[in-house]
Amino acid sequence: MSPMPSQSDPLRLGIAGLGTVGIGVVKIIQREAALLAARAGRDVVVTAVSARDAGKKRGADLSAYAWELDPVALAKRDDVDVFIEVMGGHEGAAKDATEAALALGKHVVTANKALLAHHGQALAELAEKNGAALRFEAAVAGGIPVIKTLTEGLAGNRIQRVMGVMNGTCNYILTRMQSAGLPYETVFEEARQLGYLEADPNLDVGGIDAGHKLSILASIAFGTRVSFDAVELEGIGNVSIDDINLADDMGYHIKLLGVAQMTGRGLEQRMTPCLVPAESPLGQLQGGTNMVVLEGDAVGQIVMRGAGAGEGPTASAVLGDVIDIARGFRLPVFGIPASQLVQPVAALSATPARYYLRAKLQDKPGALAKVATCLGEAGISIDQMRQINQPDTDDGDAIVLIVTHKAAPADIQHALAQFAATGVLVETPAAIRIEEV
Ligand code: NAP
Ligand code: HSE
């Protein structure tokens, strides 16, 4: 085993993954070597890299670096002090190599939210047992330094709520549907053509990627073990252009919104489509941008906005972590020691909220009354209700838009089930939570 490098020796990086993020990191290190050394107090150098295809052209000169086909071998090299995991995937190479590095006491920087969402607790325990840093700024909201803000800048606060739009692809799809008046399927295809979608698009549009990110933030915010399985997930596939337009008329925009808060009923984690006021910072968020909103008891509300993906923003976040390690700065992986993170009790249902309901009914006497009765019997009070005439159609159907007063999600589900039994519904109704932001 080689001797531990001193604080004045160069910090030697091994980068596993030479795609968007990995190459972004290489480019900054090559371009800004002097600046990084000045900030770190020592040189920061790449010694070895790994990817699957050694022959691929990658837009950066890698000839000075040793090549390893096996990321685990890279992680174990004596000339690697910090293992940079930017391959992706929560099993296989990413997990094996990260574990190998941490087991040897090597520091790890990763952009891999899936890995942390599924194995964050075990990896944090391994890192802390071996005196290694495990850093992951790039994993949540890309270039926005939200992990540093939560673990350091807001360390004096009790965090009350964490919210955010943390998947740029979904925000691109929703805002493009609205601005161009296009249906979901058309814009989904556009996003695919533009290369915005993950290899498995369901990670994006199913809310899974954003759910991973939320579960990581919740752990830091509330001192709990990462519990991705307890995140209530709903993707954007059922958000219709009709809902987007009707919400807009009422002064709301629809976002795939993550919310985590500790309630008297336990930890609430949701990543679901929500209506937010159009004029709020979240409502104003356009295109592929991310936004994270943090609320602390002392600081109040903080809003952070920026690029959640892409070569530059993610490499920026990775380098921020690397410089901290080079400076010798250490903190527990999730802000408090892994052994002190508690297993959260998951709130069985979300905090009551106002709901937007849209139902297509047979346009005949008593239809609306039947729907209203279902709501009344479920204990739900109606705030606004209107029937929308569709002059260009004559199909004998009517669209009814209802905004409820605050209601429990379970009561809304119960009412929707009762709607179905009325026999007046023409299609499955839409129900979208209105979030107070
Ligand atoms: P990417 O462009 O697909 O690149 C992945 C790289 O990993 C490729 O170079 C690939 O090799 C290499 N790789 C994959 N499996 C490997 C294995 N078994 N052994 C060795 N190398 C392997 O991915 P990316 O967009 O850079 O994302 C990397 C990580 O960052 C993921 O966890 C992702 O979720 C996260 N992230 C990405 C972004 C973003 O904007 N792209 C933002 C935030 C977080 P080949 O090139 O030879 O195929
Ligand atoms: N697929 C992700 C997004 C990439 O669209 O935000 C960054 O994690």
CSV table of C-alpha atoms and ligand atoms in Angstrom, one decimal:
chain,number,residue,atom,x,y,z
A,1,MET,CA,0.0,0.0,0.0
A,2,SER,CA,1.3,3.4,-0.9
A,3,PRO,CA,1.9,6.1,1.8
A,4,MET,CA,-1.0,8.5,2.3
A,5,PRO,CA,-0.3,11.7,0.2
A,6,SER,CA,0.4,14.8,2.2
A,7,GLN,CA,-1.7,18.0,1.9
A,8,SER,CA,1.0,19.5,-0.3
A,9,ASP,CA,1.2,16.6,-2.8
A,10,PRO,CA,-0.9,16.8,-6.0
A,11,LEU,CA,-4.4,15.4,-5.6
A,12,ARG,CA,-4.6,12.5,-8.0
A,13,LEU,CA,-8.0,11.8,-9.6
A,14,GLY,CA,-9.2,8.6,-11.3
A,15,ILE,CA,-12.2,9.2,-13.5
A,16,ALA,CA,-14.6,6.3,-14.3
A,17,GLY,CA,-16.9,7.4,-17.1
A,18,LEU,CA,-16.0,9.6,-20.0
A,19,GLY,CA,-19.4,10.8,-21.2
A,20,THR,CA,-21.0,14.1,-20.7
A,21,VAL,CA,-20.0,14.6,-17.1
A,22,GLY,CA,-16.6,12.9,-17.1
A,23,ILE,CA,-15.3,14.7,-20.2
A,24,GLY,CA,-16.6,18.0,-18.7
A,25,VAL,CA,-14.5,17.4,-15.6
A,26,VAL,CA,-11.4,16.6,-17.8
A,27,LYS,CA,-11.8,19.8,-19.8
A,28,ILE,CA,-12.0,22.0,-16.7
A,29,ILE,CA,-9.0,20.4,-15.2
A,30,GLN,CA,-7.0,20.8,-18.4
A,31,ARG,CA,-8.2,24.4,-19.0
A,32,GLU,CA,-8.0,25.7,-15.4
A,33,ALA,CA,-5.1,23.8,-13.8
A,34,ALA,CA,-3.5,26.9,-12.3
A,35,LEU,CA,-6.7,28.3,-10.9
A,36,LEU,CA,-7.7,25.0,-9.4
A,37,ALA,CA,-4.2,24.6,-7.8
A,38,ALA,CA,-4.4,28.1,-6.3
A,39,ARG,CA,-7.8,27.4,-4.9
A,40,ALA,CA,-7.0,23.9,-3.6
A,41,GLY,CA,-3.6,24.8,-2.3
A,42,ARG,CA,-2.1,22.0,-4.4
A,43,ASP,CA,-2.2,20.6,-7.9
A,44,VAL,CA,-5.2,18.7,-9.0
A,45,VAL,CA,-4.3,16.1,-11.7
A,46,VAL,CA,-5.9,13.2,-13.5
A,47,THR,CA,-3.8,10.1,-13.4
A,48,ALA,CA,-6.1,7.4,-14.9
A,49,VAL,CA,-9.5,7.1,-16.6
A,50,SER,CA,-12.0,4.3,-17.5
A,51,ALA,CA,-14.8,3.8,-19.9
A,52,ARG,CA,-16.1,0.9,-21.9
A,53,ASP,CA,-14.8,1.8,-25.3
A,54,ALA,CA,-11.1,2.7,-25.4
A,55,GLY,CA,-11.3,3.7,-29.1
A,56,LYS,CA,-14.1,6.2,-28.9
A,57,LYS,CA,-13.3,9.9,-29.9
A,58,ARG,CA,-14.3,12.0,-26.8
A,59,GLY,CA,-13.4,15.6,-27.6
A,60,ALA,CA,-10.5,15.8,-25.1
A,61,ASP,CA,-6.9,14.7,-25.1
A,62,LEU,CA,-6.7,11.7,-22.8
A,63,SER,CA,-3.3,10.5,-23.9
A,64,ALA,CA,-1.5,11.5,-20.7
A,65,TYR,CA,-3.7,9.3,-18.5
A,66,ALA,CA,-3.5,5.6,-17.8
A,67,TRP,CA,-6.4,3.6,-19.2
A,68,GLU,CA,-8.3,1.0,-17.2
A,69,LEU,CA,-11.1,-1.0,-18.8
A,70,ASP,CA,-12.3,-2.1,-15.4
A,71,PRO,CA,-13.5,0.7,-13.1
A,72,VAL,CA,-12.9,-1.4,-10.0
A,73,ALA,CA,-9.2,-1.6,-11.0
A,74,LEU,CA,-9.2,2.1,-11.5
A,75,ALA,CA,-10.7,2.7,-8.0
A,76,LYS,CA,-7.9,0.5,-6.5
A,77,ARG,CA,-4.9,2.1,-8.2
A,78,ASP,CA,-2.2,3.4,-5.9
A,79,ASP,CA,-1.9,6.6,-7.9
A,80,VAL,CA,-5.6,7.5,-7.4
A,81,ASP,CA,-6.5,9.5,-4.3
A,82,VAL,CA,-10.0,10.4,-5.4
A,83,PHE,CA,-12.3,8.1,-7.4
A,84,ILE,CA,-14.7,10.1,-9.6
A,85,GLU,CA,-17.7,7.9,-10.4
A,86,VAL,CA,-19.5,9.3,-13.4
A,87,MET,CA,-20.7,6.2,-15.2
A,88,GLY,CA,-24.3,5.9,-13.8
A,89,GLY,CA,-26.5,3.0,-12.8
A,90,HIS,CA,-27.2,1.9,-9.2
A,91,GLU,CA,-25.8,-1.6,-9.5
A,92,GLY,CA,-22.8,-3.2,-11.3
A,93,ALA,CA,-19.7,-1.2,-12.1
A,94,ALA,CA,-20.8,2.1,-10.4
A,95,LYS,CA,-21.6,0.4,-7.1
A,96,ASP,CA,-18.7,-2.1,-7.1
A,97,ALA,CA,-16.1,0.5,-7.9
A,98,THR,CA,-17.4,3.0,-5.4
A,99,GLU,CA,-17.4,0.4,-2.7
A,100,ALA,CA,-13.9,-0.7,-3.7
A,101,ALA,CA,-12.6,2.9,-3.4
A,102,LEU,CA,-14.3,3.6,-0.1
A,103,ALA,CA,-13.1,0.3,1.4
A,104,LEU,CA,-9.5,1.4,0.7
A,105,GLY,CA,-10.2,4.8,2.3
A,106,LYS,CA,-10.1,6.6,-1.0
A,107,HIS,CA,-12.4,9.6,-1.4
A,108,VAL,CA,-15.3,9.4,-3.9
A,109,VAL,CA,-17.0,12.1,-5.9
A,110,THR,CA,-20.1,10.9,-7.8
A,111,ALA,CA,-22.9,12.5,-9.9
A,112,ASN,CA,-25.0,9.3,-9.5
A,113,LYS,CA,-28.3,10.0,-7.8
A,114,ALA,CA,-29.6,6.5,-8.4
A,115,LEU,CA,-26.7,5.0,-6.6
A,116,LEU,CA,-27.2,7.3,-3.6
A,117,ALA,CA,-31.0,6.9,-3.6
A,118,HIS,CA,-30.6,3.1,-3.4
A,119,HIS,CA,-27.4,2.6,-1.4
A,120,GLY,CA,-26.8,6.0,0.3
A,121,GLN,CA,-26.9,4.7,3.8
A,122,ALA,CA,-24.5,1.7,3.3
A,123,LEU,CA,-22.1,3.8,1.3
A,124,ALA,CA,-22.1,6.6,3.9
A,125,GLU,CA,-21.4,4.1,6.6
A,126,LEU,CA,-18.5,2.6,4.6
A,127,ALA,CA,-17.1,6.0,3.8
A,128,GLU,CA,-17.2,7.2,7.4
A,129,LYS,CA,-15.8,3.9,8.8
A,130,ASN,CA,-12.8,4.3,6.5
A,131,GLY,CA,-12.3,8.0,6.9
A,132,ALA,CA,-13.1,8.7,3.3
A,133,ALA,CA,-15.2,11.5,1.9
A,134,LEU,CA,-18.2,10.7,-0.3
A,135,ARG,CA,-19.4,13.8,-2.1
A,136,PHE,CA,-22.2,14.2,-4.6
A,137,GLU,CA,-23.1,17.8,-5.4
A,138,ALA,CA,-23.7,17.0,-9.1
A,139,ALA,CA,-26.2,14.3,-8.3
A,140,VAL,CA,-28.9,16.8,-7.3
A,141,ALA,CA,-29.9,19.7,-9.5
A,142,GLY,CA,-26.7,19.6,-11.5
A,143,GLY,CA,-24.9,22.9,-11.3
A,144,ILE,CA,-27.0,24.3,-8.4
A,145,PRO,CA,-24.9,23.9,-5.2
A,146,VAL,CA,-27.8,22.7,-3.1
A,147,ILE,CA,-26.0,20.0,-1.1
A,148,LYS,CA,-23.4,22.5,0.1
A,149,THR,CA,-26.1,25.0,0.9
A,150,LEU,CA,-28.0,22.4,3.0
A,151,THR,CA,-25.0,20.8,4.7
A,152,GLU,CA,-23.0,24.0,5.4
A,153,GLY,CA,-24.8,27.3,4.8
A,154,LEU,CA,-28.0,26.2,6.4
A,155,ALA,CA,-26.5,24.0,9.1
A,156,GLY,CA,-27.9,26.3,11.8
A,157,ASN,CA,-31.5,25.9,10.7
A,158,ARG,CA,-34.2,23.3,11.3
A,159,ILE,CA,-35.3,22.7,7.7
A,160,GLN,CA,-39.0,22.8,7.4
A,161,ARG,CA,-39.6,22.0,3.8
A,162,VAL,CA,-37.6,21.2,0.6
A,163,MET,CA,-39.2,21.7,-2.8
A,164,GLY,CA,-38.1,21.7,-6.3
A,165,VAL,CA,-38.3,21.1,-10.0
A,166,MET,CA,-35.4,18.8,-10.3
A,167,ASN,CA,-35.8,17.1,-13.7
A,168,GLY,CA,-35.1,19.5,-16.6
A,169,THR,CA,-36.5,17.1,-19.2
A,170,CYS,CA,-40.0,17.1,-17.5
A,171,ASN,CA,-39.9,20.9,-17.1
A,172,TYR,CA,-39.0,21.3,-20.8
A,173,ILE,CA,-41.9,19.0,-21.8
A,174,LEU,CA,-44.4,20.8,-19.6
A,175,THR,CA,-43.4,24.3,-20.6
A,176,ARG,CA,-43.1,23.5,-24.3
A,177,MET,CA,-46.6,21.9,-24.2
A,178,GLN,CA,-47.9,25.2,-22.7
A,179,SER,CA,-46.0,27.6,-25.0
A,180,ALA,CA,-46.7,25.7,-28.2
A,181,GLY,CA,-50.1,24.3,-27.3
A,182,LEU,CA,-48.9,20.8,-28.2
A,183,PRO,CA,-50.0,17.5,-26.7
A,184,TYR,CA,-47.7,15.4,-24.5
A,185,GLU,CA,-46.9,12.8,-27.1
A,186,THR,CA,-45.7,15.3,-29.6
A,187,VAL,CA,-43.4,17.1,-27.2
A,188,PHE,CA,-42.1,13.8,-25.7
A,189,GLU,CA,-41.0,12.9,-29.2
A,190,GLU,CA,-39.4,16.3,-29.7
A,191,ALA,CA,-37.5,15.8,-26.4
A,192,ARG,CA,-36.3,12.4,-27.6
A,193,GLN,CA,-35.1,13.9,-30.9
A,194,LEU,CA,-33.2,16.6,-29.0
A,195,GLY,CA,-31.5,14.0,-26.9
A,196,TYR,CA,-33.0,15.2,-23.6
A,197,LEU,CA,-34.4,11.9,-22.5
A,198,GLU,CA,-32.4,9.3,-20.5
A,199,ALA,CA,-31.8,5.9,-22.2
A,200,ASP,CA,-34.8,4.7,-20.2
A,201,PRO,CA,-37.2,7.7,-20.6
A,202,ASN,CA,-39.3,6.5,-17.7
A,203,LEU,CA,-36.5,7.7,-15.4
A,204,ASP,CA,-37.4,11.2,-16.5
A,205,VAL,CA,-41.1,11.3,-17.3
A,206,GLY,CA,-42.0,8.7,-14.6
A,207,GLY,CA,-40.5,11.0,-12.0
A,208,ILE,CA,-38.0,8.4,-10.8
A,209,ASP,CA,-34.8,10.5,-11.5
A,210,ALA,CA,-36.4,13.5,-9.7
A,211,GLY,CA,-37.6,11.2,-6.9
A,212,HIS,CA,-34.0,10.0,-6.4
A,213,LYS,CA,-32.8,13.6,-6.0
A,214,LEU,CA,-35.6,14.5,-3.6
A,215,SER,CA,-34.9,11.5,-1.4
A,216,ILE,CA,-31.2,12.6,-1.1
A,217,LEU,CA,-32.2,16.1,-0.1
A,218,ALA,CA,-34.7,14.8,2.4
A,219,SER,CA,-32.0,12.8,4.1
A,220,ILE,CA,-29.8,15.8,4.6
A,221,ALA,CA,-32.6,18.2,5.5
A,222,PHE,CA,-34.2,16.0,8.1
A,223,GLY,CA,-31.3,13.8,9.4
A,224,THR,CA,-33.0,10.6,8.1
A,225,ARG,CA,-31.7,7.6,6.2
A,226,VAL,CA,-32.3,8.0,2.4
A,227,SER,CA,-35.7,6.4,1.8
A,228,PHE,CA,-36.4,6.5,-1.9
A,229,ASP,CA,-38.9,3.7,-1.7
A,230,ALA,CA,-41.1,5.9,0.4
A,231,VAL,CA,-41.3,8.7,-2.2
A,232,GLU,CA,-44.8,9.0,-3.6
A,233,LEU,CA,-44.1,9.1,-7.4
A,234,GLU,CA,-46.3,10.1,-10.2
A,235,GLY,CA,-44.9,11.1,-13.6
A,236,ILE,CA,-46.1,13.6,-16.2
A,237,GLY,CA,-47.5,11.1,-18.8
A,238,ASN,CA,-51.1,11.9,-17.8
A,239,VAL,CA,-50.8,15.7,-17.8
A,240,SER,CA,-52.9,16.8,-20.7
A,241,ILE,CA,-52.8,20.0,-22.8
A,242,ASP,CA,-56.3,20.7,-21.6
A,243,ASP,CA,-55.2,20.6,-18.0
A,244,ILE,CA,-52.3,22.9,-18.8
A,245,ASN,CA,-54.5,25.4,-20.5
A,246,LEU,CA,-57.3,25.3,-17.9
A,247,ALA,CA,-54.8,25.7,-15.1
A,248,ASP,CA,-53.2,28.7,-17.0
A,249,ASP,CA,-56.6,30.3,-17.2
A,250,MET,CA,-56.9,30.1,-13.4
A,251,GLY,CA,-53.4,31.6,-12.9
A,252,TYR,CA,-51.5,28.3,-12.3
A,253,HIS,CA,-48.8,26.4,-14.1
A,254,ILE,CA,-48.3,22.6,-13.9
A,255,LYS,CA,-44.9,21.4,-12.7
A,256,LEU,CA,-43.4,18.1,-11.7
A,257,LEU,CA,-42.8,19.2,-8.2
A,258,GLY,CA,-40.9,17.5,-5.4
A,259,VAL,CA,-41.9,18.3,-1.9
A,260,ALA,CA,-40.3,16.8,1.3
A,261,GLN,CA,-41.4,17.9,4.8
A,262,MET,CA,-41.4,16.4,8.2
A,263,THR,CA,-44.9,16.3,9.6
A,264,GLY,CA,-46.5,15.1,12.8
A,265,ARG,CA,-47.5,12.0,10.7
A,266,GLY,CA,-44.0,11.3,9.6
A,267,LEU,CA,-41.8,12.2,6.6
A,268,GLU,CA,-43.7,13.2,3.5
A,269,GLN,CA,-41.9,12.9,0.2
A,270,ARG,CA,-43.8,13.5,-3.0
A,271,MET,CA,-42.7,13.9,-6.6
A,272,THR,CA,-45.9,14.5,-8.5
A,273,PRO,CA,-47.5,17.0,-11.0
A,274,CYS,CA,-48.8,20.0,-9.1
A,275,LEU,CA,-50.4,23.3,-9.9
A,276,VAL,CA,-48.3,26.2,-8.6
A,277,PRO,CA,-49.1,29.9,-8.9
A,278,ALA,CA,-48.0,31.1,-12.3
A,279,GLU,CA,-46.3,34.2,-10.8
A,280,SER,CA,-44.3,32.2,-8.2
A,281,PRO,CA,-40.6,31.5,-8.9
A,282,LEU,CA,-41.5,27.8,-9.4
A,283,GLY,CA,-44.4,28.8,-11.7
A,284,GLN,CA,-42.1,31.0,-13.8
A,285,LEU,CA,-39.5,28.3,-14.4
A,286,GLN,CA,-39.1,27.7,-18.1
A,287,GLY,CA,-37.4,24.9,-20.2
A,288,GLY,CA,-34.8,22.5,-18.9
A,289,THR,CA,-33.8,24.7,-15.9
A,290,ASN,CA,-34.0,23.4,-12.3
A,291,MET,CA,-35.1,25.2,-9.2
A,292,VAL,CA,-34.8,24.2,-5.5
A,293,VAL,CA,-36.6,26.0,-2.7
A,294,LEU,CA,-35.4,25.5,0.8
A,295,GLU,CA,-37.2,26.7,3.9
A,296,GLY,CA,-35.4,26.9,7.3
A,297,ASP,CA,-36.8,28.1,10.6
A,298,ALA,CA,-34.2,30.9,10.9
A,299,VAL,CA,-33.4,31.8,7.4
A,300,GLY,CA,-36.9,31.6,5.9
A,301,GLN,CA,-37.2,30.7,2.2
A,302,ILE,CA,-34.3,30.4,-0.2
A,303,VAL,CA,-34.7,29.9,-3.9
A,304,MET,CA,-31.9,28.5,-6.1
A,305,ARG,CA,-32.2,28.3,-9.9
A,306,GLY,CA,-29.8,27.0,-12.5
A,307,ALA,CA,-28.9,24.4,-15.0
A,308,GLY,CA,-29.7,20.9,-13.7
A,309,ALA,CA,-27.8,19.0,-16.4
A,310,GLY,CA,-25.2,19.3,-19.1
A,311,GLU,CA,-21.4,19.1,-19.4
A,312,GLY,CA,-20.4,22.4,-17.8
A,313,PRO,CA,-22.9,22.6,-14.9
A,314,THR,CA,-22.4,19.0,-13.7
A,315,ALA,CA,-18.6,19.3,-14.1
A,316,SER,CA,-18.7,22.5,-12.1
A,317,ALA,CA,-20.4,20.6,-9.2
A,318,VAL,CA,-17.9,17.8,-9.4
A,319,LEU,CA,-15.0,20.2,-9.3
A,320,GLY,CA,-16.5,22.0,-6.3
A,321,ASP,CA,-16.4,18.7,-4.4
A,322,VAL,CA,-12.9,17.9,-5.6
A,323,ILE,CA,-11.6,21.2,-4.4
A,324,ASP,CA,-13.1,20.7,-1.0
A,325,ILE,CA,-11.4,17.3,-0.7
A,326,ALA,CA,-8.1,18.8,-1.9
A,327,ARG,CA,-8.3,21.5,0.8
A,328,GLY,CA,-8.8,18.8,3.4
A,329,PHE,CA,-12.4,19.8,4.2
A,330,ARG,CA,-14.4,16.9,5.5
A,331,LEU,CA,-18.0,16.5,6.7
A,332,PRO,CA,-20.3,13.6,7.3
A,333,VAL,CA,-21.8,12.3,4.0
A,334,PHE,CA,-25.4,13.4,4.7
A,335,GLY,CA,-24.5,16.3,7.1
A,336,ILE,CA,-24.6,14.3,10.3
A,337,PRO,CA,-22.7,10.9,11.0
A,338,ALA,CA,-24.4,8.0,9.2
A,339,SER,CA,-24.8,6.2,12.5
A,340,GLN,CA,-27.0,9.0,13.7
A,341,LEU,CA,-29.3,9.2,10.7
A,342,VAL,CA,-32.7,7.8,11.8
A,343,GLN,CA,-35.0,5.5,9.8
A,344,PRO,CA,-37.9,7.8,8.9
A,345,VAL,CA,-41.5,6.9,9.5
A,346,ALA,CA,-43.2,7.6,6.2
A,347,ALA,CA,-46.3,9.7,6.3
A,348,LEU,CA,-49.0,7.5,5.0
A,349,SER,CA,-50.8,10.3,3.2
A,350,ALA,CA,-49.9,13.8,2.1
A,351,THR,CA,-50.8,17.0,3.9
A,352,PRO,CA,-54.3,18.2,2.8
A,353,ALA,CA,-54.4,20.6,-0.1
A,354,ARG,CA,-56.7,22.2,-2.6
A,355,TYR,CA,-57.3,20.1,-5.7
A,356,TYR,CA,-58.0,20.9,-9.3
A,357,LEU,CA,-60.5,18.3,-10.7
A,358,ARG,CA,-61.5,18.1,-14.4
A,359,ALA,CA,-64.2,15.7,-15.4
A,360,LYS,CA,-65.9,15.1,-18.8
A,361,LEU,CA,-69.5,14.3,-18.2
A,362,GLN,CA,-72.5,13.4,-20.2
A,363,ASP,CA,-74.3,16.7,-20.8
A,364,LYS,CA,-77.7,15.7,-19.3
A,365,PRO,CA,-79.9,16.9,-16.4
A,366,GLY,CA,-78.5,15.9,-13.0
A,367,ALA,CA,-75.0,14.9,-14.1
A,368,LEU,CA,-73.2,17.8,-12.4
A,369,ALA,CA,-75.3,17.3,-9.3
A,370,LYS,CA,-74.2,13.7,-9.1
A,371,VAL,CA,-70.6,14.7,-9.2
A,372,ALA,CA,-71.1,17.4,-6.6
A,373,THR,CA,-72.8,14.9,-4.4
A,374,CYS,CA,-69.8,12.5,-4.5
A,375,LEU,CA,-67.6,15.3,-3.3
A,376,GLY,CA,-70.0,16.3,-0.5
A,377,GLU,CA,-70.3,12.7,0.6
A,378,ALA,CA,-66.5,12.4,0.7
A,379,GLY,CA,-66.4,15.5,3.0
A,380,ILE,CA,-64.9,17.7,0.3
A,381,SER,CA,-66.0,21.3,0.0
A,382,ILE,CA,-66.1,23.0,-3.4
A,383,ASP,CA,-64.4,26.3,-3.8
A,384,GLN,CA,-65.1,26.9,-7.5
A,385,MET,CA,-67.0,25.0,-10.1
A,386,ARG,CA,-67.7,25.8,-13.8
A,387,GLN,CA,-68.9,24.0,-16.9
A,388,ILE,CA,-66.8,24.7,-20.0
A,389,ASN,CA,-68.6,24.8,-23.2
A,390,GLN,CA,-66.8,23.5,-26.2
A,391,PRO,CA,-68.3,25.4,-29.2
A,392,ASP,CA,-66.4,23.4,-31.7
A,393,THR,CA,-67.8,20.0,-30.6
A,394,ASP,CA,-71.3,18.7,-30.4
A,395,ASP,CA,-70.7,15.4,-28.8
A,396,GLY,CA,-73.2,15.9,-26.0
A,397,ASP,CA,-70.5,16.0,-23.4
A,398,ALA,CA,-69.5,18.7,-21.0
A,399,ILE,CA,-66.2,19.4,-19.2
A,400,VAL,CA,-66.6,20.4,-15.6
A,401,LEU,CA,-63.8,22.1,-13.8
A,402,ILE,CA,-63.8,22.0,-10.0
A,403,VAL,CA,-61.4,23.6,-7.5
A,404,THR,CA,-61.9,22.2,-4.0
A,405,HIS,CA,-61.1,23.6,-0.6
A,406,LYS,CA,-58.3,21.8,1.3
A,407,ALA,CA,-59.0,18.1,1.2
A,408,ALA,CA,-57.1,14.9,2.2
A,409,PRO,CA,-55.7,13.0,-0.8
A,410,ALA,CA,-57.5,9.9,0.4
A,411,ASP,CA,-60.8,11.7,0.4
A,412,ILE,CA,-60.1,12.9,-3.2
A,413,GLN,CA,-59.4,9.4,-4.3
A,414,HIS,CA,-62.5,8.2,-2.6
A,415,ALA,CA,-64.6,10.8,-4.4
A,416,LEU,CA,-63.0,9.9,-7.7
A,417,ALA,CA,-63.9,6.3,-7.2
A,418,GLN,CA,-67.5,7.4,-6.5
A,419,PHE,CA,-67.5,9.6,-9.7
A,420,ALA,CA,-66.9,6.4,-11.6
A,421,ALA,CA,-70.0,4.8,-10.1
A,422,THR,CA,-72.3,7.6,-11.2
A,423,GLY,CA,-72.4,6.5,-14.8
A,424,VAL,CA,-72.2,10.0,-16.0
A,425,LEU,CA,-68.4,10.1,-16.6
A,426,VAL,CA,-67.3,10.1,-20.3
A,427,GLU,CA,-63.6,9.6,-19.4
A,428,THR,CA,-61.3,9.2,-16.4
A,429,PRO,CA,-61.2,12.5,-14.5
A,430,ALA,CA,-58.0,14.4,-13.8
A,431,ALA,CA,-57.1,15.4,-10.2
A,432,ILE,CA,-54.0,17.5,-9.6
A,433,ARG,CA,-52.9,18.9,-6.3
A,434,ILE,CA,-52.5,22.7,-5.9
A,435,GLU,CA,-49.3,23.3,-3.9
A,436,GLU,CA,-48.9,26.3,-1.7
A,437,VAL,CA,-45.4,27.6,-2.6
B,1,NAP,P1,-22.9,9.2,-20.3
B,1,NAP,O1,-22.7,10.4,-21.1
B,1,NAP,O2,-23.8,8.1,-20.7
B,1,NAP,O3,-21.5,8.6,-19.9
B,1,NAP,C1,-21.3,7.4,-19.2
B,1,NAP,C2,-19.9,7.0,-19.3
B,1,NAP,O4,-19.7,5.9,-18.4
B,1,NAP,C3,-19.4,6.6,-20.6
B,1,NAP,O5,-18.2,7.1,-20.9
B,1,NAP,C4,-19.4,5.1,-20.6
B,1,NAP,O6,-18.4,4.5,-21.4
B,1,NAP,C5,-19.0,4.9,-19.1
B,1,NAP,N1,-19.4,3.6,-18.6
B,1,NAP,C6,-20.6,3.1,-18.4
B,1,NAP,N2,-20.6,1.9,-17.9
B,1,NAP,C7,-19.3,1.6,-17.7
B,1,NAP,C8,-18.6,0.5,-17.2
B,1,NAP,N3,-19.3,-0.6,-16.8
B,1,NAP,N4,-17.3,0.5,-17.2
B,1,NAP,C9,-16.6,1.6,-17.6
B,1,NAP,N5,-17.2,2.7,-18.1
B,1,NAP,C10,-18.5,2.7,-18.1
B,1,NAP,O7,-23.4,9.6,-18.8
B,1,NAP,P2,-23.4,11.1,-18.2
B,1,NAP,O8,-24.5,11.9,-18.7
B,1,NAP,O9,-22.0,11.6,-18.2
B,1,NAP,O10,-23.8,10.7,-16.6
B,1,NAP,C11,-22.9,10.1,-15.8
B,1,NAP,C12,-23.5,10.2,-14.4
B,1,NAP,O11,-23.8,11.5,-14.0
B,1,NAP,C13,-24.9,9.4,-14.2
B,1,NAP,O12,-25.0,8.9,-12.9
B,1,NAP,C14,-25.9,10.5,-14.4
B,1,NAP,O13,-27.1,10.3,-13.8
B,1,NAP,C15,-25.2,11.7,-13.7
B,1,NAP,N6,-25.6,13.0,-14.1
B,1,NAP,C16,-25.6,13.4,-15.4
B,1,NAP,C17,-26.0,14.6,-15.7
B,1,NAP,C18,-25.9,15.1,-17.1
B,1,NAP,O14,-26.3,16.3,-17.4
B,1,NAP,N7,-25.5,14.3,-18.1
B,1,NAP,C19,-26.4,15.5,-14.7
B,1,NAP,C20,-26.4,15.1,-13.4
B,1,NAP,C21,-26.0,13.8,-13.1
B,1,NAP,P3,-18.4,4.6,-23.0
B,1,NAP,O15,-18.4,6.0,-23.3
B,1,NAP,O16,-17.2,3.8,-23.5
B,1,NAP,O17,-19.7,3.9,-23.4
B,2,HSE,N1,-32.4,13.5,-17.0
B,2,HSE,C1,-32.0,14.5,-16.0
B,2,HSE,C2,-32.9,15.7,-16.2
B,2,HSE,C3,-30.5,14.8,-16.1
B,2,HSE,O1,-33.6,15.8,-17.2
B,2,HSE,O2,-32.9,16.6,-15.4
B,2,HSE,C4,-29.9,15.4,-14.9
B,2,HSE,O3,-30.0,14.7,-13.8
